[in-house]
Structures are given as C-alpha cells and as structure tokens.
Short mmCIF file of N, CA and C in Angstrom, two decimals:
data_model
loop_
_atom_site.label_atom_id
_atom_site.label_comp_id
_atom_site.label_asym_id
_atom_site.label_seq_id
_atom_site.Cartn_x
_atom_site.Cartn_y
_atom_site.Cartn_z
N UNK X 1 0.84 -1.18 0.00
CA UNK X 1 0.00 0.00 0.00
C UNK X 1 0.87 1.24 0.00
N UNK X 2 0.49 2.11 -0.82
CA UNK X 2 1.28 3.31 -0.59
C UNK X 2 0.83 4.42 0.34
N UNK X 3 1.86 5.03 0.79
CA UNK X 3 1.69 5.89 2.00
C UNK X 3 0.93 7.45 1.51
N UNK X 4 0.00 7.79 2.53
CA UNK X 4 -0.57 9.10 2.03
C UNK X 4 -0.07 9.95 2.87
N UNK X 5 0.18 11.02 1.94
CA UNK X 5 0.09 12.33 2.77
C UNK X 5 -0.63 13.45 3.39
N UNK X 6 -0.52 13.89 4.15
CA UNK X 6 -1.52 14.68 5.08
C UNK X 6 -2.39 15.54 3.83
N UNK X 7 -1.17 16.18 2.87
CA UNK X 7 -1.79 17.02 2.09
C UNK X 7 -2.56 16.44 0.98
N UNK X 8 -2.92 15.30 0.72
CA UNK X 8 -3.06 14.37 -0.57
C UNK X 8 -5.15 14.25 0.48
N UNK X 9 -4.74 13.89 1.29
CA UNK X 9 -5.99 13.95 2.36
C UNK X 9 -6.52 14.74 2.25
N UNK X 10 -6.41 15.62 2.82
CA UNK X 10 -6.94 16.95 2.63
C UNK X 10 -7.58 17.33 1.84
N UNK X 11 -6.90 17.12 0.05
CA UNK X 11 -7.46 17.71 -0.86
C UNK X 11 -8.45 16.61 -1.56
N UNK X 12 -8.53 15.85 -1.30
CA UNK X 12 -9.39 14.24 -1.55
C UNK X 12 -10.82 14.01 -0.26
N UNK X 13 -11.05 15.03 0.73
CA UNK X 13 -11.52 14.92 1.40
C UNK X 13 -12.66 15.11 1.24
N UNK X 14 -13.26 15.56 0.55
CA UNK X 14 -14.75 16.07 -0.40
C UNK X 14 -15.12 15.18 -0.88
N UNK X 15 -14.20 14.42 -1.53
CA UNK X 15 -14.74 12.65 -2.27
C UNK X 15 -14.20 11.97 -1.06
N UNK X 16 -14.28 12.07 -0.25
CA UNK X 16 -14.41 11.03 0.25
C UNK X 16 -16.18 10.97 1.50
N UNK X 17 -15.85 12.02 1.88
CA UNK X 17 -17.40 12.31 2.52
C UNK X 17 -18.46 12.17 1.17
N UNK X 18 -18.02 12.57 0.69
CA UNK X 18 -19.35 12.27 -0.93
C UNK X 18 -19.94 10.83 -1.18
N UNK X 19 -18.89 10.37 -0.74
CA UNK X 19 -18.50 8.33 -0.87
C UNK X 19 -17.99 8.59 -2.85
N UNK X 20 -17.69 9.54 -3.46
CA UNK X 20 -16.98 9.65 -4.67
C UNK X 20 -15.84 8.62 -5.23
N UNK X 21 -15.58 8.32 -4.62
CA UNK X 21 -14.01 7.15 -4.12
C UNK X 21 -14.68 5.86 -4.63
N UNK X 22 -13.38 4.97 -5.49
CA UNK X 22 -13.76 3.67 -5.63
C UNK X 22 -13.35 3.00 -4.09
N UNK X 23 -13.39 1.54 -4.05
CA UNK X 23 -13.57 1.08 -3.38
C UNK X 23 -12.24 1.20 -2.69
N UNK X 24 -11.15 0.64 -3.06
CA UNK X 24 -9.60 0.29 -3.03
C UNK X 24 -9.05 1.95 -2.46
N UNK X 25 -9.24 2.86 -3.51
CA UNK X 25 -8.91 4.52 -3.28
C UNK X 25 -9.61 4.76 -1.56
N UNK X 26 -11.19 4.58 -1.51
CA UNK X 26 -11.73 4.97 0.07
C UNK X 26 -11.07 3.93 1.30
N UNK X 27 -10.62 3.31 1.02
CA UNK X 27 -10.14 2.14 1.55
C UNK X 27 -8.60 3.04 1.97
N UNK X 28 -7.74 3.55 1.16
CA UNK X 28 -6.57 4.09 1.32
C UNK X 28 -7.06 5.53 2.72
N UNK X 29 -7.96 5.97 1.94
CA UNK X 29 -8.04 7.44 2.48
C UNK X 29 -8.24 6.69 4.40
N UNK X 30 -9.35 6.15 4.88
CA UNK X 30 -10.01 5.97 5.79
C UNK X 30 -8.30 5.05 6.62
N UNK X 31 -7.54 4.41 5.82
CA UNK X 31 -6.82 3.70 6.83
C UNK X 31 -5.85 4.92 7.43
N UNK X 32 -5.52 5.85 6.50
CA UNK X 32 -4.77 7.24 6.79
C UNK X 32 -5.41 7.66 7.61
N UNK X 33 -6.89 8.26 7.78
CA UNK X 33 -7.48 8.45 9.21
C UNK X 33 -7.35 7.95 9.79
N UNK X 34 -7.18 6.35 10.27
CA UNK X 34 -6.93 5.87 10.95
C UNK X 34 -5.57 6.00 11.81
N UNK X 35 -4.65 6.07 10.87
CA UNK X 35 -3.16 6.37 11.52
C UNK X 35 -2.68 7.77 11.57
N UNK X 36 -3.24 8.91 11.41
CA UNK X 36 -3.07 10.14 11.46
C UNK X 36 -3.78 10.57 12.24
N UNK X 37 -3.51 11.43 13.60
CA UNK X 37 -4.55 11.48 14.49
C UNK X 37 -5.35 12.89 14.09
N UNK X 38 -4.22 13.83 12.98
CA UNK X 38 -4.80 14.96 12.60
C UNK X 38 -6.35 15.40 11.53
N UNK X 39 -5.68 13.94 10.80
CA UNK X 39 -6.77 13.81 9.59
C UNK X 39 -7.95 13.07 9.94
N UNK X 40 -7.98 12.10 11.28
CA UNK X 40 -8.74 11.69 11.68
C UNK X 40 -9.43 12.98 12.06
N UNK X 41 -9.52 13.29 12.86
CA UNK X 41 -10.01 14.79 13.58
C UNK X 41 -10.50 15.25 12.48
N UNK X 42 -10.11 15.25 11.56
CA UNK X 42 -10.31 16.30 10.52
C UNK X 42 -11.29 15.97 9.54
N UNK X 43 -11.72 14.07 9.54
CA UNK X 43 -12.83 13.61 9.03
C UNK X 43 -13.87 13.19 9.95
N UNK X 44 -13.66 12.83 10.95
CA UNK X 44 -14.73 13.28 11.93
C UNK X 44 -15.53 14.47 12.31
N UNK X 45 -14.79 15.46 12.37
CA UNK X 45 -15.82 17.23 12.07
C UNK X 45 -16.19 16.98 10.96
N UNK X 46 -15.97 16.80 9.65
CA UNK X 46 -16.14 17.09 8.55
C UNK X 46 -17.88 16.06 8.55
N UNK X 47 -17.47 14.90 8.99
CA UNK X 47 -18.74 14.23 9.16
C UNK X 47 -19.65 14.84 9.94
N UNK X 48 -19.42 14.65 11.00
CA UNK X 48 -20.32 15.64 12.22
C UNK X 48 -20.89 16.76 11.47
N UNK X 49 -20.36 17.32 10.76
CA UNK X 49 -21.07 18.70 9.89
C UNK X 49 -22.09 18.53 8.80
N UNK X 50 -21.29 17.74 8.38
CA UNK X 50 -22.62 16.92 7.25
C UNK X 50 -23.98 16.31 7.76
N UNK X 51 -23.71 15.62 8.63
CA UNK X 51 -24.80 14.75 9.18
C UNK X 51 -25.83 15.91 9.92
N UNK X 52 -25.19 17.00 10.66
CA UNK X 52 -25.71 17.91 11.36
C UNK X 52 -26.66 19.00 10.38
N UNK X 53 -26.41 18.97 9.38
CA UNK X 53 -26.58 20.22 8.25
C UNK X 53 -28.18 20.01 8.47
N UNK X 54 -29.04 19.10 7.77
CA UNK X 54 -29.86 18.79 7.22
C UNK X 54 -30.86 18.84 8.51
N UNK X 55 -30.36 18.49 9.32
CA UNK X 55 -31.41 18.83 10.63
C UNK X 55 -31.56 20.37 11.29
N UNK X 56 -30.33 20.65 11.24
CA UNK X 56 -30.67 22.31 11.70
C UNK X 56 -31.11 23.29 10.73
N UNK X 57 -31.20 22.79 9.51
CA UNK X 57 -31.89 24.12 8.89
C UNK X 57 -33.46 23.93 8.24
N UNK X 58 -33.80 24.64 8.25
CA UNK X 58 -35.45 24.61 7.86
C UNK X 58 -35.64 24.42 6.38
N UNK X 59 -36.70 24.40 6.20
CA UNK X 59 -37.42 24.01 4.78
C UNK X 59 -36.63 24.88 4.08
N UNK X 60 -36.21 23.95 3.35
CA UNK X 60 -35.03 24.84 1.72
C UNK X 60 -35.74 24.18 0.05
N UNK X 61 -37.21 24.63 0.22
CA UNK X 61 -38.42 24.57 -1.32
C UNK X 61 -37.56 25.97 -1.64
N UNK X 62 -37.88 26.23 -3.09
CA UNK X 62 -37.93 27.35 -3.55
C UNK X 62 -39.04 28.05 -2.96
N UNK X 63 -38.13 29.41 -3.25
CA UNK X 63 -39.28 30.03 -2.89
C UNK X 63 -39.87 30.50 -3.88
N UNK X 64 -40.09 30.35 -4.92
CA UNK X 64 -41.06 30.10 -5.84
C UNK X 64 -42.08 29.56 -6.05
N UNK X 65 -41.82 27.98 -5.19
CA UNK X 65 -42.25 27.09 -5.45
C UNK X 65 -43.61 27.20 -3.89
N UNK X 66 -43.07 27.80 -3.13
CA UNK X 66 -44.08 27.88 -1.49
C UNK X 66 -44.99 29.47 -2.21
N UNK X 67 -44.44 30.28 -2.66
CA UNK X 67 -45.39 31.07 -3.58
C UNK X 67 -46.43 30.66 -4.25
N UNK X 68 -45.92 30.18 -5.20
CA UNK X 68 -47.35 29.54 -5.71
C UNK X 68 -47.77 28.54 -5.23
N UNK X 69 -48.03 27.74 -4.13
CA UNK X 69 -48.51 27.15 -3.44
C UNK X 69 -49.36 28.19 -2.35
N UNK X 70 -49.18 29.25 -2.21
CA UNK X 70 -49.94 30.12 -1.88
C UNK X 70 -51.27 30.74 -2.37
N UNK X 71 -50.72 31.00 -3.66
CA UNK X 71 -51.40 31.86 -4.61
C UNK X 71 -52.74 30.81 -5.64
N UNK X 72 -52.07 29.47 -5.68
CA UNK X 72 -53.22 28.44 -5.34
C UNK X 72 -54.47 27.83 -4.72
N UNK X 73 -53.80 28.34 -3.39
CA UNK X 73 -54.62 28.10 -2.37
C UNK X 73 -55.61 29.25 -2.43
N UNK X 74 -55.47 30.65 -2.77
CA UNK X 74 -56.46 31.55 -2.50
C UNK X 74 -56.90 31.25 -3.46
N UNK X 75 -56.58 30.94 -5.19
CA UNK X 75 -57.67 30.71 -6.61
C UNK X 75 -58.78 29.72 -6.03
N UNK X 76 -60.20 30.52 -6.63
CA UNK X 76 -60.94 29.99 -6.84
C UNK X 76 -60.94 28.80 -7.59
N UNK X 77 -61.98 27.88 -7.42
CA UNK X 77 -62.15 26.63 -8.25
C UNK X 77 -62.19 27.29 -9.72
N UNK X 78 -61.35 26.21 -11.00
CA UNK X 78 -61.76 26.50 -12.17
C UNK X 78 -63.21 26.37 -12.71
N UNK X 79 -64.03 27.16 -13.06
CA UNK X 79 -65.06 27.28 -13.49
C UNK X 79 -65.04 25.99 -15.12
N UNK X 80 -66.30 25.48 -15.12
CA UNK X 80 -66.40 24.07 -15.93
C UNK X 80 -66.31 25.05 -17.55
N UNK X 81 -66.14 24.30 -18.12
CA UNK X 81 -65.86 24.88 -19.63
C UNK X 81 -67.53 25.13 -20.39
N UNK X 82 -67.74 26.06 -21.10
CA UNK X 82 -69.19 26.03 -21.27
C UNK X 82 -69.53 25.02 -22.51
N UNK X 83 -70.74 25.19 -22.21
CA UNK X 83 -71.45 23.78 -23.58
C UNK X 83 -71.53 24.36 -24.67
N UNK X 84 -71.22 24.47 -25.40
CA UNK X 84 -71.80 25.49 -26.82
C UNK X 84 -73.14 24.64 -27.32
N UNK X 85 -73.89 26.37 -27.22
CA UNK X 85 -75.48 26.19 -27.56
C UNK X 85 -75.35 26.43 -29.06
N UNK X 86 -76.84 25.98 -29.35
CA UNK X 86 -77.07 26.43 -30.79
C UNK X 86 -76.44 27.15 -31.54
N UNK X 87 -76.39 28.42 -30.65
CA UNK X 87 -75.86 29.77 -31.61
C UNK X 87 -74.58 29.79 -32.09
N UNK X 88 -74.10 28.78 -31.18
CA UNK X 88 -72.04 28.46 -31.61
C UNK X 88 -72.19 27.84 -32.64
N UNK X 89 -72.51 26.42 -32.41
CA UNK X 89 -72.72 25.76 -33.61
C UNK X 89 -73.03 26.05 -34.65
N UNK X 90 -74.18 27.03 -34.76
CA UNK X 90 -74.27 27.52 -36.24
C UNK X 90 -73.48 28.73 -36.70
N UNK X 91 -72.89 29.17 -36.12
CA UNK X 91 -72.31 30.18 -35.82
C UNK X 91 -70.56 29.58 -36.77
N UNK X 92 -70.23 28.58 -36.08
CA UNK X 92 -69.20 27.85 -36.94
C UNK X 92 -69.52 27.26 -37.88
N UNK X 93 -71.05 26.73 -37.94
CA UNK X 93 -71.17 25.55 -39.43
C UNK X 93 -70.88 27.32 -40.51
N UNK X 94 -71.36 28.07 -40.14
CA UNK X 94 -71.77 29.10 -40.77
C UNK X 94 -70.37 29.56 -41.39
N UNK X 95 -69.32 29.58 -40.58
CA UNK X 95 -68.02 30.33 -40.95
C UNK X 95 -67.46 29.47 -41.81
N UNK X 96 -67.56 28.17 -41.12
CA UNK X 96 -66.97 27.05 -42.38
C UNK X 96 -67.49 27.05 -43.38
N UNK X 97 -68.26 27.04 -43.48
CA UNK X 97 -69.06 27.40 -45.42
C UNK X 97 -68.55 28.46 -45.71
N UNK X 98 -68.62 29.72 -45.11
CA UNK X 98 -67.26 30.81 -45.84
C UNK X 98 -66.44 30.29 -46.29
N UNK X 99 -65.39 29.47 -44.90
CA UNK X 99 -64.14 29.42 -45.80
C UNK X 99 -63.82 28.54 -46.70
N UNK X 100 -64.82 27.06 -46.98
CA UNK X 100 -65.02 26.21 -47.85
C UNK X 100 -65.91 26.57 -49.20
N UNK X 101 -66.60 27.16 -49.01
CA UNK X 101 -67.23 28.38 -50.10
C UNK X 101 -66.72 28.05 -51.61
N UNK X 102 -65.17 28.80 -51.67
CA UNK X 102 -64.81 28.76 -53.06
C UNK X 102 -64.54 27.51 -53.67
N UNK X 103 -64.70 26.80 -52.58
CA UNK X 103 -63.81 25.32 -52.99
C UNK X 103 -64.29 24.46 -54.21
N UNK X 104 -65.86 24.53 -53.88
CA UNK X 104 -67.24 24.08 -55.09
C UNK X 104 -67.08 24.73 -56.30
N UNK X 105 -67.14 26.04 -56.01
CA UNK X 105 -66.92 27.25 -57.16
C UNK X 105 -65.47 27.08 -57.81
N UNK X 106 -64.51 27.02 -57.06
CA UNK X 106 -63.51 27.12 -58.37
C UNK X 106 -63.15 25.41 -58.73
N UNK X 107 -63.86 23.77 -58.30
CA UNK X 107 -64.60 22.95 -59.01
C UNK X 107 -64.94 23.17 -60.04
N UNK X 108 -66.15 24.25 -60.58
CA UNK X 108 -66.96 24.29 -61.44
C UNK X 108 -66.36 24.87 -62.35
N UNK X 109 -65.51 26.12 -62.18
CA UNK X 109 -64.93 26.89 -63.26
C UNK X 109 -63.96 25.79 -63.92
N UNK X 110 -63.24 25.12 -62.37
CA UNK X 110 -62.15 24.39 -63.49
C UNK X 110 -63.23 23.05 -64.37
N UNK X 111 -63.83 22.65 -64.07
CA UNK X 111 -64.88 21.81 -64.78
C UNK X 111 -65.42 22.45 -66.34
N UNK X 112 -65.49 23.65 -66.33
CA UNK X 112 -66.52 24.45 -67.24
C UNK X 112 -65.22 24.53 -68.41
N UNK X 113 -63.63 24.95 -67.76
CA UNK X 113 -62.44 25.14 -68.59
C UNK X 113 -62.23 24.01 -69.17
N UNK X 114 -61.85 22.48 -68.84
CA UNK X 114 -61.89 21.36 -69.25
C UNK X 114 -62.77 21.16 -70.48
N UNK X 115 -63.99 21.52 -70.05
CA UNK X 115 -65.22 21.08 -70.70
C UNK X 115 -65.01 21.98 -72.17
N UNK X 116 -64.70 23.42 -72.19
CA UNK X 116 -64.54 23.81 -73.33
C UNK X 116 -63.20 23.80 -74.32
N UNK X 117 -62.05 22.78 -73.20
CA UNK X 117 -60.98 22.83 -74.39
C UNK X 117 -61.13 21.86 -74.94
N UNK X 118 -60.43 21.53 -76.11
CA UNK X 118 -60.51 20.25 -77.06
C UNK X 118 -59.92 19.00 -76.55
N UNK X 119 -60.31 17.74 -76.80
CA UNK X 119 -59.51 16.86 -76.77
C UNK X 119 -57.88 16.33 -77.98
N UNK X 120 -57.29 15.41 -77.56
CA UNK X 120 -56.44 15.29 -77.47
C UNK X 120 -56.83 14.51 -79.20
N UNK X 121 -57.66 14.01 -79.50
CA UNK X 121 -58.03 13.72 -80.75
C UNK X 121 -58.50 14.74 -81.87
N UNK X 122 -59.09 16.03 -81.52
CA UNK X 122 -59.91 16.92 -81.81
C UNK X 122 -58.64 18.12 -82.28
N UNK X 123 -57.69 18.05 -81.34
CA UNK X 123 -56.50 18.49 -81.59
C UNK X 123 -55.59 17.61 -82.91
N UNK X 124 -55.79 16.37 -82.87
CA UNK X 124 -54.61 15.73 -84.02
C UNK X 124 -55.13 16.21 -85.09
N UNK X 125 -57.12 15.78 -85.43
CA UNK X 125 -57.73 16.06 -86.23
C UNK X 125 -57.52 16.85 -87.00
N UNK X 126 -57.53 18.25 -86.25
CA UNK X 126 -57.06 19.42 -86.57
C UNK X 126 -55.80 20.08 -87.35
N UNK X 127 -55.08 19.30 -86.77
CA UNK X 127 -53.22 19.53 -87.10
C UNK X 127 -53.51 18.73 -88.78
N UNK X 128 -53.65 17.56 -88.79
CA UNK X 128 -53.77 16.36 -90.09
C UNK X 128 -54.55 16.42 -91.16
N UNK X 129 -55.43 17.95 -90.60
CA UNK X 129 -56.49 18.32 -91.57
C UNK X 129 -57.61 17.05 -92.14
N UNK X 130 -57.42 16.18 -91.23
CA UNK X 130 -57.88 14.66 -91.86
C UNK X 130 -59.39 14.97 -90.96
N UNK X 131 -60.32 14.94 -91.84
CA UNK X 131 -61.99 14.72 -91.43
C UNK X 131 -62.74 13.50 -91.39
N UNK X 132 -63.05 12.92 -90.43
CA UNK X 132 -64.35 12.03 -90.54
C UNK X 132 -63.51 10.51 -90.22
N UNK X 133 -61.86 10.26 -89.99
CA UNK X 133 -60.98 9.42 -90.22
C UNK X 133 -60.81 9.29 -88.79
N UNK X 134 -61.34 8.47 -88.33
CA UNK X 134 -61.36 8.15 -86.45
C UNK X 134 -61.39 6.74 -86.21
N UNK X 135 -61.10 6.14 -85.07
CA UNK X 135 -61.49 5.33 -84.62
C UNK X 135 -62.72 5.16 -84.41
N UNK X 136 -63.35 6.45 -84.03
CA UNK X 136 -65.43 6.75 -83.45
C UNK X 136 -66.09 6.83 -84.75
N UNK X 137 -66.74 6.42 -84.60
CA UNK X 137 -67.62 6.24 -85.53
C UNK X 137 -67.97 7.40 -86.25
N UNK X 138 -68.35 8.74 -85.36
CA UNK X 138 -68.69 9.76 -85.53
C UNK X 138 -67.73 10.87 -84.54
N UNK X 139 -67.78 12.33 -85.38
CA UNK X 139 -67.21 13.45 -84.02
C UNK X 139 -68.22 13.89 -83.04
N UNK X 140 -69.39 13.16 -83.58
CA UNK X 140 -70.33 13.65 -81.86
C UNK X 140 -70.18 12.10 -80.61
N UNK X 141 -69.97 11.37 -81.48
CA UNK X 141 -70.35 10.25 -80.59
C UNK X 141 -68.71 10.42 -79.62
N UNK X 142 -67.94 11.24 -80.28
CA UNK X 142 -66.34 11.89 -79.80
C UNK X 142 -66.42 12.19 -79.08
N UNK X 143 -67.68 13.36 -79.26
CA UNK X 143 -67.27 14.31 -78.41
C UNK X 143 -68.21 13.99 -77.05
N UNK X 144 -69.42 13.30 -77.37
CA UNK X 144 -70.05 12.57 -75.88
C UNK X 144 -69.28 11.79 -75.18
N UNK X 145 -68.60 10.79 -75.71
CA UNK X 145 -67.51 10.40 -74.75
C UNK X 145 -66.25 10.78 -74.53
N UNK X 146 -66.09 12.33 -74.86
CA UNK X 146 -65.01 13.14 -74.36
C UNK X 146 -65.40 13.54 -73.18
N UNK X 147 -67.14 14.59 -73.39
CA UNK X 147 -67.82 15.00 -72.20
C UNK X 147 -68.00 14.35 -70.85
N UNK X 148 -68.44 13.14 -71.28
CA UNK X 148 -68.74 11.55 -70.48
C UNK X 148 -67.12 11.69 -69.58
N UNK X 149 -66.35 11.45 -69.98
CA UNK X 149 -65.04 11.58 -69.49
C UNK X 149 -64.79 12.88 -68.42
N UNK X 150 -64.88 13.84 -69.00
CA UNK X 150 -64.59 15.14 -68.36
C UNK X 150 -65.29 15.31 -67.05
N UNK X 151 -67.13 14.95 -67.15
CA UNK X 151 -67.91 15.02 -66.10
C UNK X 151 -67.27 13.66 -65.00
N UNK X 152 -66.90 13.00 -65.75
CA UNK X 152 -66.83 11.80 -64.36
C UNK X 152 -65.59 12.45 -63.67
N UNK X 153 -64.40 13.06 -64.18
CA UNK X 153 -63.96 13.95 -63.38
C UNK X 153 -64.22 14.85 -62.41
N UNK X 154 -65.14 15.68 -62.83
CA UNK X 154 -65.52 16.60 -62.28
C UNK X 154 -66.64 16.50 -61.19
N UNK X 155 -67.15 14.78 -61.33
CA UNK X 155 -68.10 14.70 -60.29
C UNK X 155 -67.12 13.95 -59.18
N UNK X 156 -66.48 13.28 -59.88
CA UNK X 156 -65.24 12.46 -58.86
C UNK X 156 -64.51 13.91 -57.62
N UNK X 157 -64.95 14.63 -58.16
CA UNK X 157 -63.43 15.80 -57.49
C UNK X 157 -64.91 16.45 -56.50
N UNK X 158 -66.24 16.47 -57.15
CA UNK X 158 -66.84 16.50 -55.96
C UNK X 158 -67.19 15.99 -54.58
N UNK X 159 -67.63 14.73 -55.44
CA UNK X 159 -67.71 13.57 -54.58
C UNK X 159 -66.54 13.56 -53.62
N UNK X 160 -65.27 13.47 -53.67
CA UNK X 160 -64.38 13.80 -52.94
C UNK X 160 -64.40 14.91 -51.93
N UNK X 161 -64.56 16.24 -52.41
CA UNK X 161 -64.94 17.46 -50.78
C UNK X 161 -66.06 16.85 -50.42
N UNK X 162 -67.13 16.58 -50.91
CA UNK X 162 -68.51 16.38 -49.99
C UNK X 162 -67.84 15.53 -48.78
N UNK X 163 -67.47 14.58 -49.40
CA UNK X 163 -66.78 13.15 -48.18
C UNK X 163 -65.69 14.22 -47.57
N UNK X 164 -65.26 15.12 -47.51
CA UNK X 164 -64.09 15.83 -46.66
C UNK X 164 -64.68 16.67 -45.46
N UNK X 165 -66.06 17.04 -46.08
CA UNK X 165 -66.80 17.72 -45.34
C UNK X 165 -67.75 17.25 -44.48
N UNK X 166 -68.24 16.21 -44.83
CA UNK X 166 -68.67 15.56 -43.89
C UNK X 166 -67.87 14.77 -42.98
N UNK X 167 -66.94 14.41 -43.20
CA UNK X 167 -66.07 13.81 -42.33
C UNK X 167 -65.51 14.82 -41.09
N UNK X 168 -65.77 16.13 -41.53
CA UNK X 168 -64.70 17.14 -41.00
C UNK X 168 -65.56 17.23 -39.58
N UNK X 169 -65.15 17.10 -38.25
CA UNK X 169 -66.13 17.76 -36.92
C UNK X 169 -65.66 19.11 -36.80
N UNK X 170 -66.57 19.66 -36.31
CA UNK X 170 -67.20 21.08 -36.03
C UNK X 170 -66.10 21.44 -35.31
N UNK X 171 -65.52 22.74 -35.55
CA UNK X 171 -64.54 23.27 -34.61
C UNK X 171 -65.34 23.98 -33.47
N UNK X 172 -64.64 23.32 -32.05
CA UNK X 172 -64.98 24.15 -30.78
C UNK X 172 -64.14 25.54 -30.59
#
C-alpha cells in the first residue's frame, strides 16, 4: 500500500465524505485516518457537519415554489368549460361554409375550362387536316364520350370534398 500524505488527504476529502471514491482509493483514504490522528479529527468534524446540516436548517423549497402554493390556495375553483349552444354551432357551421365556399366554385370553373378545351383527338384532327378518319364512328359520338369523361372527373373531385366535409367535426 502506498503511503498518504496529510496534504493528498486533505485535498481528496470532499470525495471522500461524498462516498466519490472507488472502493480500493476509500479504503486508502479511511486507513490514513486511521493512523493520522490529525486527519482523523479532521474527518470526523467534517462528518459531524454533514450529518448535522440537514437537521438544523429549515425548509429549503424554492421560494417560488411555497409562492405559488400560496397563490393556489387563494384561486378559486376552475369554473367548468361552457357547452356550446345552438348559436355556436351555427355560428361555426356558418363560418366554415365561408371558408369552404370557393372550394365548389372554383370545381366548377375548373370543370366548365376542361369542358370547353378540345380533346387530345380533336387536336390531331385538326393539325392532319384529316376529317371524318377516327377510330369513333362519328365526331359527336367523340365528343359525348369526351364529355362523359370530363364530367366523371368533375363529379369524382366532388364527390371527394362532400366526403371531406362531412367527415370534417365542427370546430370548438
């Protein structure tokens, strides 16, 4: 074992009241108390002080914390949250249709734009100068199942907000 010095004590003395120290290291320090009658003395107060601390002094809460434990105690009970009557409720179905409003409407415009540009056949037609030379039988029977096409879009993209909107609950 190697020998300690008074001053090596001393400055190790904080870990050792801490219990900071491995096992072997607290083991060194405590046998030096033992054979030093100075450092003994000198970890015995040091204990005695520690152990003594916690009983002689009073409640150490923040004082923040005993504040509002005050300021608690005088609040009234929280008052219950109110029910929303009628007038809320419609009051919001009401705002939400504002702000869902354009949503139908600019649907329709883009529906109405679709609906009046040409198709993608109506366009070659055009370019090829070639008349009456289709796969369709006819350019109306074309153009009904161009329309046919366009509307199932345009009801699909409805059908879709309706289901958004009904799905949606009412904001409190």
């Amino acid at each position: 074992m190697s020998q300690m010095e008074c001053k090596e004590f001393t400055a190790g003395l904080g870990d050792v009241i801490d219990r900071r120290l491995d096992a072997s290291t607290g083991q060194t320090y405590l046998q030096h108390a033992a054979s030093c009658p100075d450092c003994g003395d000198l970890l015995r107060d040091h204990l005695l002080l520690t152990s003594a601390i916690p009983q002689a002094l009073p409640d150490l809460s923040p004082p923040a914390e005993r504040m509002w434990a005050r300021i608690q105690a005088q609040l009234p009970p929280p008052a219950p949250a109110p029910v929303p009557g009628a007038f809320e409720s419609l009051r919001a179905l009401f705002l939400r249709g504002l702000v869902l409003a354009p949503v139908p409407a600019f649907l329709l415009l883009v529906a109405v734009l679709l609906w009046r540009q040409p198709g993608p056949l109506q366009t070659a037609e055009a370019k090829s100068g070639a008349t009456g030379t289709s796969i369709h039988s006819s350019p109306e029977k074309r153009q009904i199942e161009l329309n046919q096409k366009r509307w199932d879009y345009v009801e699909s993209g409805f059908r879709s907000y309706a289901r958004s909107v009904r799905t949606r609950q009412p904001q409190r």
